[in-house]
Tab-separated table of C-alpha atoms in Angstrom:
chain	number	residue	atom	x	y	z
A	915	UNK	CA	82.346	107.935	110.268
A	916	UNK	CA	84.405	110.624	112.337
A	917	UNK	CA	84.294	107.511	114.706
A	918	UNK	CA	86.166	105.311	112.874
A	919	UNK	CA	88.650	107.497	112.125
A	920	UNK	CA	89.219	108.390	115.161
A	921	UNK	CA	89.572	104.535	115.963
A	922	UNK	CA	92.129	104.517	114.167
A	923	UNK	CA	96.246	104.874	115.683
A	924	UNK	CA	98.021	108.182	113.664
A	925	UNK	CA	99.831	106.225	110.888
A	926	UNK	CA	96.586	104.206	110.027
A	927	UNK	CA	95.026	107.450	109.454
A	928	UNK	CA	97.704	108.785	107.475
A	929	UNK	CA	97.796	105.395	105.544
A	930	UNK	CA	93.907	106.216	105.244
A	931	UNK	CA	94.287	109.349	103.616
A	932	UNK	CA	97.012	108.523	101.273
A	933	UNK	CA	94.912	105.532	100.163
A	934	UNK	CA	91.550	108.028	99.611
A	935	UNK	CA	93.828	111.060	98.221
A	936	UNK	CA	95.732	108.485	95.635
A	937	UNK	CA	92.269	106.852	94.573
A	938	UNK	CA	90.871	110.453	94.192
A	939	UNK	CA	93.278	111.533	91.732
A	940	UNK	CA	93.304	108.611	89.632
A	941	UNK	CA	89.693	108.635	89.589
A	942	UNK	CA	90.301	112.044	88.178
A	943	UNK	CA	92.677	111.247	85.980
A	944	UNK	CA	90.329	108.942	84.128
A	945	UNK	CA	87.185	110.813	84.075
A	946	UNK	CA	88.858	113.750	82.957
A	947	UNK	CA	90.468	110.924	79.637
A	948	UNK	CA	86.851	109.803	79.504
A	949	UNK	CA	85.486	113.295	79.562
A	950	UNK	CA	87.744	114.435	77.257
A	951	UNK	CA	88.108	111.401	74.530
A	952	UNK	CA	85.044	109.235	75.646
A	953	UNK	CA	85.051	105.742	74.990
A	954	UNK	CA	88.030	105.824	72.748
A	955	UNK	CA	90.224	107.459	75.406
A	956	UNK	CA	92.353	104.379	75.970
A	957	UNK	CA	92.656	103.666	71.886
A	958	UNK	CA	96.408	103.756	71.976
A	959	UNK	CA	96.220	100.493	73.971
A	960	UNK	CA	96.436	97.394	71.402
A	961	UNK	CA	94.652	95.508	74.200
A	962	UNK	CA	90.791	95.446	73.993
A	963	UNK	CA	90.573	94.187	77.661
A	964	UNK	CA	92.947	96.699	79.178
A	965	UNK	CA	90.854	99.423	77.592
A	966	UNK	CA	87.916	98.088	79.005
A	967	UNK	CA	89.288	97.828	82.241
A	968	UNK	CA	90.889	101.719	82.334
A	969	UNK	CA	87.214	103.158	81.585
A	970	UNK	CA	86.427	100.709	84.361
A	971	UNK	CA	88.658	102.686	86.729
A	972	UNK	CA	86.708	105.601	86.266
A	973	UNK	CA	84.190	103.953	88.429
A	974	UNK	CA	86.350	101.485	90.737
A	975	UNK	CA	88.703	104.227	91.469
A	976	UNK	CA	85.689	106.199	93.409
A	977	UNK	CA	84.442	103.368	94.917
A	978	UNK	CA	87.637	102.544	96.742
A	979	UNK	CA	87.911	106.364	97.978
A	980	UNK	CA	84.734	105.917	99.716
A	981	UNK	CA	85.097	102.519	100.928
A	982	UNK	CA	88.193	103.731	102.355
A	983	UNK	CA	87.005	106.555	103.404
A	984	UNK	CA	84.338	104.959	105.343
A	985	UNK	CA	87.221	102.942	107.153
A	986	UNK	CA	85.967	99.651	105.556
A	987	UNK	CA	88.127	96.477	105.653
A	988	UNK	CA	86.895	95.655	102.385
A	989	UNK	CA	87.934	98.867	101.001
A	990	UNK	CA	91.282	98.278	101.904
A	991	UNK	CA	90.872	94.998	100.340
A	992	UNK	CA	89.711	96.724	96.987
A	993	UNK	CA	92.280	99.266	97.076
A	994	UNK	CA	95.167	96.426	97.033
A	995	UNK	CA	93.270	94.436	93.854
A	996	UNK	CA	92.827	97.561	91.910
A	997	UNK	CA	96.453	98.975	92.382
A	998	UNK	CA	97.840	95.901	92.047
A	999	UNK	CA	95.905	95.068	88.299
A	1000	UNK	CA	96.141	99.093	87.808
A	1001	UNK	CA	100.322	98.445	87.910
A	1002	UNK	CA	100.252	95.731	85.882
A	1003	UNK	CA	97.869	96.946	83.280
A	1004	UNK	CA	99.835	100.223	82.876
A	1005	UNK	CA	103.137	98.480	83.299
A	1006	UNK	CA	101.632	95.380	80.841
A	1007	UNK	CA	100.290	97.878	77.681
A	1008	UNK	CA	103.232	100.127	77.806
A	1009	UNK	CA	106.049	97.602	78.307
A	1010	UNK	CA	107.216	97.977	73.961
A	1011	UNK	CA	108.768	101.401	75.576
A	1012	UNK	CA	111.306	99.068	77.265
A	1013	UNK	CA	113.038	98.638	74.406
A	1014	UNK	CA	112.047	101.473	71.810
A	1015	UNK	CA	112.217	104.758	74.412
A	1016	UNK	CA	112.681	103.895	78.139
A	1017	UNK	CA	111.806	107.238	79.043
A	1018	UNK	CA	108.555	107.344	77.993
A	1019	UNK	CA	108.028	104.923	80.981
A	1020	UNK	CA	108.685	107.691	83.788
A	1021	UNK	CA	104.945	108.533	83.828
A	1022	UNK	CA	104.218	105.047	85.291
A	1023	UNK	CA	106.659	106.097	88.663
A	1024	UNK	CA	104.236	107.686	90.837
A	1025	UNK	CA	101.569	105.105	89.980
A	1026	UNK	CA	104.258	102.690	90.583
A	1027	UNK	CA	105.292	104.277	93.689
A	1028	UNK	CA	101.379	104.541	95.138
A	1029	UNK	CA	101.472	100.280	94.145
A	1030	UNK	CA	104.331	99.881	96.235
A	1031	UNK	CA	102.923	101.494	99.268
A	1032	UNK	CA	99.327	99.873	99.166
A	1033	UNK	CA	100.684	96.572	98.778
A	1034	UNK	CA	103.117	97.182	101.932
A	1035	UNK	CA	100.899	98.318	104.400
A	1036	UNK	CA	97.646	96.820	102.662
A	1037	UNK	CA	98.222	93.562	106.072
A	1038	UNK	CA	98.920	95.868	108.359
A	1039	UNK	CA	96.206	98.434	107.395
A	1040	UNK	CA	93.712	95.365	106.790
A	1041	UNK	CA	94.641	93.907	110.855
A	1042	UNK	CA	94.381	97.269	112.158
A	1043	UNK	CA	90.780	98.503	110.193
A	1044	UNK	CA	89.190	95.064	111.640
A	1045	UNK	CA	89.851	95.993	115.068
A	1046	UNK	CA	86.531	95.603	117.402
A	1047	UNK	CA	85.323	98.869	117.108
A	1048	UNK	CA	85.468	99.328	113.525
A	1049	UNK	CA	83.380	96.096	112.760
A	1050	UNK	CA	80.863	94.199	115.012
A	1051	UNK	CA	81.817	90.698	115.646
A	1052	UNK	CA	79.062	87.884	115.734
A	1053	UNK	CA	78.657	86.244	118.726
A	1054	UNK	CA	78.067	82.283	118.320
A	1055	UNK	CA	74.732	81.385	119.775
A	1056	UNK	CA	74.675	78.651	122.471
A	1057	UNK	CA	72.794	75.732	120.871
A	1058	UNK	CA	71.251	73.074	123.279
A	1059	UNK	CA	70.934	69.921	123.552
């Protein structure tokens, strides 16, 4: 692993590690709601499938910090999907405080924020993880005749 990090140019790695340290916390974040309200943590949401998909994160969000921390293209592929639905999600069951008390919507910044920055550098990231020495590449076998 300490290989593929080292692989990596400086502001890959310090995409790397705000990518792992962002997926950490969340993952936090809901196992602490789980561990603290169980099942029923996300009851405030109207939405049955958002629910569902916020206990979800208490596994996905892991997943992607070790993915990522393994320096795995397809972790940096995960980590785009899930902060990308994760925005919406938040953004989709709490968007009534629009209208009735904007403020209550200043929680969603830094998650907001993270969203921002994984979608910007998720190409670069993505070209830069798939360099040769971080995956092997499959040579095509010469067929004959």
């Amino acid at each position: 692993m300490r290989e593929r990090w080292d692989g990596q140019p400086l502001w890959a790695r310090g995409v790397l590690a705000v990518y792992v340290i962002g997926f950490v916390e969340g993952a936090c974040v809901h196992l602490l709601d789980l561990a603290r309200d169980g099942v029923h943590a996300y009851a405030a949401f109207p939405q049955v499938p958002l629910r569902v998909f916020f206990v979800g994160l208490a596994v996905l969000d892991p997943l992607v910090a070790v993915r990522v921390g393994l320096v795995r293209r397809d972790g940096v592929r995960l980590a785009g999907a899930v902060t990308v639905a994760d925005v919406l999600a938040n953004w989709w069951g709490n968007r009534h405080w629009l209208q009735d008390d904007p403020a209550r919507l200043v929680p969603l910044a830094p998650l907001t924020l993270f969203g921002l920055f994984v979608v910007a550098s998720l190409v670069p990231l993505c070209r830069t993880v798939a360099g040769p020495a971080n995956e092997p590449r499959t040579v095509p076998s010469a067929a004959g005749p």
